[in-house]
Amino acid sequence: MANVEEIVKYMKKGGLIILVDDEDRENEGDLVGIGAKMSPENVNFMVTHARGLLCTPVGESITRRLGLTQMVANNTESNGTRFTFSVDAETVHGVTTGVSAFDRSATIRVLADPSSTEKDFVHPGHTFPLKALDGGVAVRNGHTEAAVDLAKLANEEPVGAICEILNEDGTMARLPQLITMSKKFNLPLLSIKELTNYMEKI
């Protein structure tokens, strides 16, 4: 059983974890960090070693405040992942093309800044916000809601960063490969089910 409280403390210090969902859902693992703590080094590690699409789960309150509307009016994605339009932070935040590890980490941190407004962003961009449901993993057991719940547990703004983990050959990493990666890079491994069980008790 993972120690959720210790994992949250680790993430609050800027650490990344491997978050696994259920076999009967996506059966995938993501590298996950807290949005406010995302560094260029974290972004570079995620895109290098996870290899999937780096996305930024955000709470519903943030989508409303920043005017982040849905990418499509009719969402037909199999798990109902709520992509908003993509963004980059404005150049005043040091962002240039938006795609470098520095630029993407800056954009994620601006998304997690409670003082940010719509004017702090341009779109389309290279960072992909995902709208998390307010009820968190209690209402949807996805990586999006789990990342936001972990940020909230750390007393940070409800913003995370997630990236699907692929094997070197481009196939999706499953639990045996995720355990190997966890040991190789000394990354905590947490399942969404473990997080859900913890959230039900607090």
mmCIF file of C-alpha atoms in Angstrom:
data_model
loop_
_atom_site.group_PDB
_atom_site.id
_atom_site.type_symbol
_atom_site.label_atom_id
_atom_site.label_comp_id
_atom_site.label_asym_id
_atom_site.label_seq_id
_atom_site.Cartn_x
_atom_site.Cartn_y
_atom_site.Cartn_z
ATOM 1 C CA MET A 1 0.000 0.000 0.000
ATOM 2 C CA ALA A 2 1.425 3.333 -1.042
ATOM 3 C CA ASN A 3 1.782 6.002 1.630
ATOM 4 C CA VAL A 4 -0.247 8.770 0.013
ATOM 5 C CA GLU A 5 0.751 11.393 2.580
ATOM 6 C CA GLU A 6 4.458 10.762 2.001
ATOM 7 C CA ILE A 7 3.932 10.844 -1.764
ATOM 8 C CA VAL A 8 2.146 14.199 -1.497
ATOM 9 C CA LYS A 9 5.028 15.629 0.563
ATOM 10 C CA TYR A 10 7.470 14.369 -2.066
ATOM 11 C CA MET A 11 5.459 15.941 -4.874
ATOM 12 C CA LYS A 12 5.170 19.249 -3.005
ATOM 13 C CA LYS A 13 8.976 19.397 -3.089
ATOM 14 C CA GLY A 14 8.872 19.047 -6.879
ATOM 15 C CA GLY A 15 9.044 15.269 -7.168
ATOM 16 C CA LEU A 16 7.445 13.225 -9.937
ATOM 17 C CA ILE A 17 5.564 9.970 -9.428
ATOM 18 C CA ILE A 18 4.214 7.163 -11.587
ATOM 19 C CA LEU A 19 0.418 7.035 -11.376
ATOM 20 C CA VAL A 20 -1.316 3.872 -12.590
ATOM 21 C CA ASP A 21 -4.991 3.414 -13.405
ATOM 22 C CA ASP A 22 -7.061 0.227 -13.463
ATOM 23 C CA GLU A 23 -6.511 -2.691 -15.825
ATOM 24 C CA ASP A 24 -10.122 -2.427 -17.000
ATOM 25 C CA ARG A 25 -9.784 1.280 -17.849
ATOM 26 C CA GLU A 26 -6.765 2.593 -19.808
ATOM 27 C CA ASN A 27 -4.332 0.226 -18.045
ATOM 28 C CA GLU A 28 -1.675 2.929 -18.360
ATOM 29 C CA GLY A 29 0.813 4.781 -16.219
ATOM 30 C CA ASP A 30 1.585 8.478 -16.312
ATOM 31 C CA LEU A 31 4.412 10.532 -14.904
ATOM 32 C CA VAL A 32 2.679 13.082 -12.693
ATOM 33 C CA GLY A 33 3.795 16.276 -10.992
ATOM 34 C CA ILE A 34 2.186 19.260 -9.291
ATOM 35 C CA GLY A 35 1.715 22.191 -11.655
ATOM 36 C CA ALA A 36 3.046 24.872 -9.325
ATOM 37 C CA LYS A 37 6.234 22.844 -8.850
ATOM 38 C CA MET A 38 6.981 22.038 -12.482
ATOM 39 C CA SER A 39 10.568 22.870 -13.418
ATOM 40 C CA PRO A 40 12.244 22.761 -16.832
ATOM 41 C CA GLU A 41 14.103 19.683 -15.573
ATOM 42 C CA ASN A 42 10.800 17.964 -14.755
ATOM 43 C CA VAL A 43 9.341 18.753 -18.167
ATOM 44 C CA ASN A 44 12.466 17.503 -19.910
ATOM 45 C CA PHE A 45 12.443 14.286 -17.850
ATOM 46 C CA MET A 46 8.774 13.675 -18.633
ATOM 47 C CA VAL A 47 9.014 14.140 -22.392
ATOM 48 C CA THR A 48 12.297 12.190 -22.545
ATOM 49 C CA HIS A 49 11.443 9.203 -20.368
ATOM 50 C CA ALA A 50 7.638 9.033 -20.536
ATOM 51 C CA ARG A 51 7.429 9.919 -24.256
ATOM 52 C CA GLY A 52 3.670 10.564 -24.259
ATOM 53 C CA LEU A 53 1.739 13.825 -24.584
ATOM 54 C CA LEU A 54 2.474 16.269 -21.774
ATOM 55 C CA CYS A 55 -0.841 17.688 -20.544
ATOM 56 C CA THR A 56 -1.929 19.938 -17.689
ATOM 57 C CA PRO A 57 -4.979 18.898 -15.662
ATOM 58 C CA VAL A 58 -6.728 21.934 -14.169
ATOM 59 C CA GLY A 59 -9.680 22.347 -11.837
ATOM 60 C CA GLU A 60 -12.998 23.626 -13.136
ATOM 61 C CA SER A 61 -12.557 26.918 -11.242
ATOM 62 C CA ILE A 62 -9.393 27.615 -13.229
ATOM 63 C CA THR A 63 -11.019 26.855 -16.574
ATOM 64 C CA ARG A 64 -13.727 29.378 -15.693
ATOM 65 C CA ARG A 65 -11.319 32.072 -14.481
ATOM 66 C CA LEU A 66 -9.007 31.736 -17.478
ATOM 67 C CA GLY A 67 -11.767 31.232 -20.044
ATOM 68 C CA LEU A 68 -10.430 27.812 -21.044
ATOM 69 C CA THR A 69 -13.243 26.444 -23.160
ATOM 70 C CA GLN A 70 -13.372 22.932 -24.563
ATOM 71 C CA MET A 71 -11.380 22.090 -27.688
ATOM 72 C CA VAL A 72 -14.457 20.543 -29.321
ATOM 73 C CA ALA A 73 -18.176 21.014 -28.743
ATOM 74 C CA ASN A 74 -18.948 17.300 -29.151
ATOM 75 C CA ASN A 75 -16.454 15.202 -27.175
ATOM 76 C CA THR A 76 -16.368 11.653 -28.566
ATOM 77 C CA GLU A 77 -13.071 10.575 -26.938
ATOM 78 C CA SER A 78 -13.535 7.121 -25.388
ATOM 79 C CA ASN A 79 -12.820 8.201 -21.802
ATOM 80 C CA GLY A 80 -14.303 11.677 -22.130
ATOM 81 C CA THR A 81 -10.984 13.477 -21.602
ATOM 82 C CA ARG A 82 -11.835 17.181 -21.538
ATOM 83 C CA PHE A 83 -9.160 18.929 -23.598
ATOM 84 C CA THR A 84 -9.447 22.707 -23.668
ATOM 85 C CA PHE A 85 -7.796 24.784 -26.370
ATOM 86 C CA SER A 86 -3.995 24.756 -26.082
ATOM 87 C CA VAL A 87 -2.058 27.681 -24.608
ATOM 88 C CA ASP A 88 1.355 29.266 -24.152
ATOM 89 C CA ALA A 89 2.139 31.830 -21.483
ATOM 90 C CA GLU A 90 2.688 35.372 -22.781
ATOM 91 C CA THR A 91 6.232 36.549 -23.571
ATOM 92 C CA VAL A 92 6.216 38.678 -20.411
ATOM 93 C CA HIS A 93 6.702 35.371 -18.565
ATOM 94 C CA GLY A 94 9.898 34.638 -20.498
ATOM 95 C CA VAL A 95 8.231 32.316 -22.994
ATOM 96 C CA THR A 96 9.428 32.404 -26.617
ATOM 97 C CA THR A 97 8.214 29.677 -29.010
ATOM 98 C CA GLY A 98 6.404 27.831 -26.218
ATOM 99 C CA VAL A 99 7.803 24.373 -26.928
ATOM 100 C CA SER A 100 11.058 24.235 -24.945
ATOM 101 C CA ALA A 101 11.158 22.609 -21.520
ATOM 102 C CA PHE A 102 11.644 26.073 -20.013
ATOM 103 C CA ASP A 103 8.681 27.504 -21.918
ATOM 104 C CA ARG A 104 6.321 24.654 -21.116
ATOM 105 C CA SER A 105 7.232 24.643 -17.428
ATOM 106 C CA ALA A 106 6.689 28.414 -17.336
ATOM 107 C CA THR A 107 3.262 28.048 -18.955
ATOM 108 C CA ILE A 108 2.256 25.330 -16.490
ATOM 109 C CA ARG A 109 3.352 27.450 -13.528
ATOM 110 C CA VAL A 110 1.401 30.457 -14.853
ATOM 111 C CA LEU A 111 -1.671 28.220 -15.133
ATOM 112 C CA ALA A 112 -1.086 27.384 -11.458
ATOM 113 C CA ASP A 113 -0.672 31.041 -10.452
ATOM 114 C CA PRO A 114 -3.870 32.199 -8.699
ATOM 115 C CA SER A 115 -3.264 35.764 -9.907
ATOM 116 C CA SER A 116 -3.108 34.839 -13.606
ATOM 117 C CA THR A 117 -5.805 35.959 -16.038
ATOM 118 C CA GLU A 118 -6.791 35.233 -19.635
ATOM 119 C CA LYS A 119 -4.384 37.970 -20.729
ATOM 120 C CA ASP A 120 -1.420 35.926 -19.466
ATOM 121 C CA PHE A 121 -1.867 33.404 -22.300
ATOM 122 C CA VAL A 122 -1.872 33.136 -26.068
ATOM 123 C CA HIS A 123 -3.553 30.357 -27.998
ATOM 124 C CA PRO A 124 -3.169 27.972 -29.641
ATOM 125 C CA GLY A 125 0.010 26.907 -27.887
ATOM 126 C CA HIS A 126 2.136 23.965 -26.801
ATOM 127 C CA THR A 127 0.551 23.226 -23.409
ATOM 128 C CA PHE A 128 -2.662 21.196 -23.282
ATOM 129 C CA PRO A 129 -4.959 21.867 -20.313
ATOM 130 C CA LEU A 130 -7.397 19.113 -19.351
ATOM 131 C CA LYS A 131 -10.513 20.058 -17.401
ATOM 132 C CA ALA A 132 -10.852 17.935 -14.254
ATOM 133 C CA LEU A 133 -14.275 17.330 -12.748
ATOM 134 C CA ASP A 134 -14.827 19.035 -9.396
ATOM 135 C CA GLY A 135 -15.563 15.775 -7.603
ATOM 136 C CA GLY A 136 -12.094 14.407 -8.359
ATOM 137 C CA VAL A 137 -11.411 10.678 -8.372
ATOM 138 C CA ALA A 138 -14.664 10.096 -6.495
ATOM 139 C CA VAL A 139 -16.594 10.903 -9.677
ATOM 140 C CA ARG A 140 -14.050 10.015 -12.385
ATOM 141 C CA ASN A 141 -11.115 7.680 -11.805
ATOM 142 C CA GLY A 142 -8.810 9.216 -14.397
ATOM 143 C CA HIS A 143 -5.275 10.563 -14.331
ATOM 144 C CA THR A 144 -6.699 14.070 -14.869
ATOM 145 C CA GLU A 145 -8.750 14.101 -11.676
ATOM 146 C CA ALA A 146 -6.075 12.233 -9.721
ATOM 147 C CA ALA A 147 -3.413 14.814 -10.591
ATOM 148 C CA VAL A 148 -5.660 17.669 -9.457
ATOM 149 C CA ASP A 149 -6.575 15.828 -6.241
ATOM 150 C CA LEU A 150 -2.870 15.334 -5.472
ATOM 151 C CA ALA A 151 -2.221 19.052 -6.001
ATOM 152 C CA LYS A 152 -5.079 19.904 -3.643
ATOM 153 C CA LEU A 153 -3.756 17.478 -1.015
ATOM 154 C CA ALA A 154 -0.455 19.376 -1.215
ATOM 155 C CA ASN A 155 -2.337 22.657 -0.587
ATOM 156 C CA GLU A 156 -1.389 23.907 -4.040
ATOM 157 C CA GLU A 157 -3.565 25.296 -6.809
ATOM 158 C CA PRO A 158 -5.585 22.541 -8.562
ATOM 159 C CA VAL A 159 -3.147 22.123 -11.434
ATOM 160 C CA GLY A 160 -1.051 19.100 -12.337
ATOM 161 C CA ALA A 161 1.173 17.867 -15.143
ATOM 162 C CA ILE A 162 0.821 14.389 -16.641
ATOM 163 C CA CYS A 163 2.513 12.463 -19.426
ATOM 164 C CA GLU A 164 1.689 8.928 -20.570
ATOM 165 C CA ILE A 165 4.532 6.437 -20.258
ATOM 166 C CA LEU A 166 5.540 4.590 -23.419
ATOM 167 C CA ASN A 167 8.098 1.835 -23.828
ATOM 168 C CA GLU A 168 11.197 2.487 -25.936
ATOM 169 C CA ASP A 169 9.531 0.730 -28.885
ATOM 170 C CA GLY A 170 6.568 3.113 -28.720
ATOM 171 C CA THR A 171 4.052 0.709 -27.171
ATOM 172 C CA MET A 172 2.203 1.589 -23.975
ATOM 173 C CA ALA A 173 4.025 0.649 -20.789
ATOM 174 C CA ARG A 174 2.061 -1.739 -18.568
ATOM 175 C CA LEU A 175 2.520 -2.483 -14.883
ATOM 176 C CA PRO A 176 5.642 -4.694 -15.169
ATOM 177 C CA GLN A 177 7.454 -2.007 -17.204
ATOM 178 C CA LEU A 178 6.173 0.728 -14.872
ATOM 179 C CA ILE A 179 7.563 -1.114 -11.849
ATOM 180 C CA THR A 180 10.922 -1.407 -13.627
ATOM 181 C CA MET A 181 10.897 2.326 -14.397
ATOM 182 C CA SER A 182 9.953 3.129 -10.804
ATOM 183 C CA LYS A 183 12.985 1.219 -9.548
ATOM 184 C CA LYS A 184 15.338 2.580 -12.216
ATOM 185 C CA PHE A 185 14.606 6.235 -11.454
ATOM 186 C CA ASN A 186 13.543 5.829 -7.806
ATOM 187 C CA LEU A 187 10.057 7.185 -8.526
ATOM 188 C CA PRO A 188 7.151 6.473 -6.158
ATOM 189 C CA LEU A 189 4.424 4.302 -7.694
ATOM 190 C CA LEU A 190 0.792 5.032 -6.838
ATOM 191 C CA SER A 191 -2.451 3.628 -8.198
ATOM 192 C CA ILE A 192 -5.572 5.709 -8.689
ATOM 193 C CA LYS A 193 -7.426 3.090 -6.648
ATOM 194 C CA GLU A 194 -5.063 3.671 -3.709
ATOM 195 C CA LEU A 195 -5.595 7.419 -4.010
ATOM 196 C CA THR A 196 -9.369 6.955 -4.194
ATOM 197 C CA ASN A 197 -9.355 4.775 -1.068
ATOM 198 C CA TYR A 198 -7.304 7.418 0.749
ATOM 199 C CA MET A 199 -9.607 10.249 -0.352
ATOM 200 C CA GLU A 200 -12.632 8.338 0.968
ATOM 201 C CA LYS A 201 -11.089 8.217 4.448
ATOM 202 C CA ILE A 202 -10.209 11.890 4.874
#
